[in-house]
């Protein structure tokens, strides 16, 4: 049982970490784009 749970936890954690990093990068890009457009509007 412990082996299965540890393996279960290991796999999604890495996937979550990668997706979370990707989300952060996308968010930063969007924020930069929004900021640039806002500055251009001024």
mmCIF file of C-alpha atoms in Angstrom:
data_model
loop_
_atom_site.group_PDB
_atom_site.id
_atom_site.type_symbol
_atom_site.label_atom_id
_atom_site.label_comp_id
_atom_site.label_asym_id
_atom_site.label_seq_id
_atom_site.Cartn_x
_atom_site.Cartn_y
_atom_site.Cartn_z
ATOM 1 C CA UNK A 1 0.000 0.000 0.000
ATOM 2 C CA UNK A 2 2.637 2.621 0.969
ATOM 3 C CA UNK A 3 4.460 2.048 -2.342
ATOM 4 C CA UNK A 4 1.316 2.738 -4.362
ATOM 5 C CA UNK A 5 0.480 5.908 -2.409
ATOM 6 C CA UNK A 6 4.042 7.254 -2.646
ATOM 7 C CA UNK A 7 4.133 6.576 -6.408
ATOM 8 C CA UNK A 8 0.653 8.105 -6.732
ATOM 9 C CA UNK A 9 1.815 11.245 -4.967
ATOM 10 C CA UNK A 10 5.109 11.464 -6.867
ATOM 11 C CA UNK A 11 3.674 11.474 -10.403
ATOM 12 C CA UNK A 12 0.966 14.171 -10.118
ATOM 13 C CA UNK A 13 3.280 16.400 -8.059
ATOM 14 C CA UNK A 14 5.792 16.694 -10.893
ATOM 15 C CA UNK A 15 3.006 17.206 -13.427
ATOM 16 C CA UNK A 16 1.423 19.848 -11.202
ATOM 17 C CA UNK A 17 4.752 21.576 -10.744
ATOM 18 C CA UNK A 18 5.365 21.751 -14.485
ATOM 19 C CA UNK A 19 1.852 22.976 -15.270
ATOM 20 C CA UNK A 20 2.092 25.514 -12.425
ATOM 21 C CA UNK A 21 5.375 26.860 -13.797
ATOM 22 C CA UNK A 22 3.843 27.076 -17.272
ATOM 23 C CA UNK A 23 0.854 28.947 -15.841
ATOM 24 C CA UNK A 24 3.171 31.390 -14.065
ATOM 25 C CA UNK A 25 5.138 32.006 -17.265
ATOM 26 C CA UNK A 26 1.931 32.551 -19.254
ATOM 27 C CA UNK A 27 0.628 34.874 -16.554
ATOM 28 C CA UNK A 28 3.832 36.916 -16.615
ATOM 29 C CA UNK A 29 3.658 37.171 -20.416
ATOM 30 C CA UNK A 30 0.021 38.299 -20.276
ATOM 31 C CA UNK A 31 0.795 40.820 -17.544
ATOM 32 C CA UNK A 32 3.703 42.185 -19.586
ATOM 33 C CA UNK A 33 1.506 42.466 -22.677
ATOM 34 C CA UNK A 34 -1.245 44.184 -20.679
ATOM 35 C CA UNK A 35 1.284 46.568 -19.121
ATOM 36 C CA UNK A 36 2.802 47.414 -22.508
ATOM 37 C CA UNK A 37 -0.604 48.052 -24.065
ATOM 38 C CA UNK A 38 -1.588 50.170 -21.045
ATOM 39 C CA UNK A 39 1.559 52.262 -21.381
ATOM 40 C CA UNK A 40 0.969 52.635 -25.121
ATOM 41 C CA UNK A 41 -2.599 53.763 -24.405
ATOM 42 C CA UNK A 42 -1.234 56.533 -22.199
#
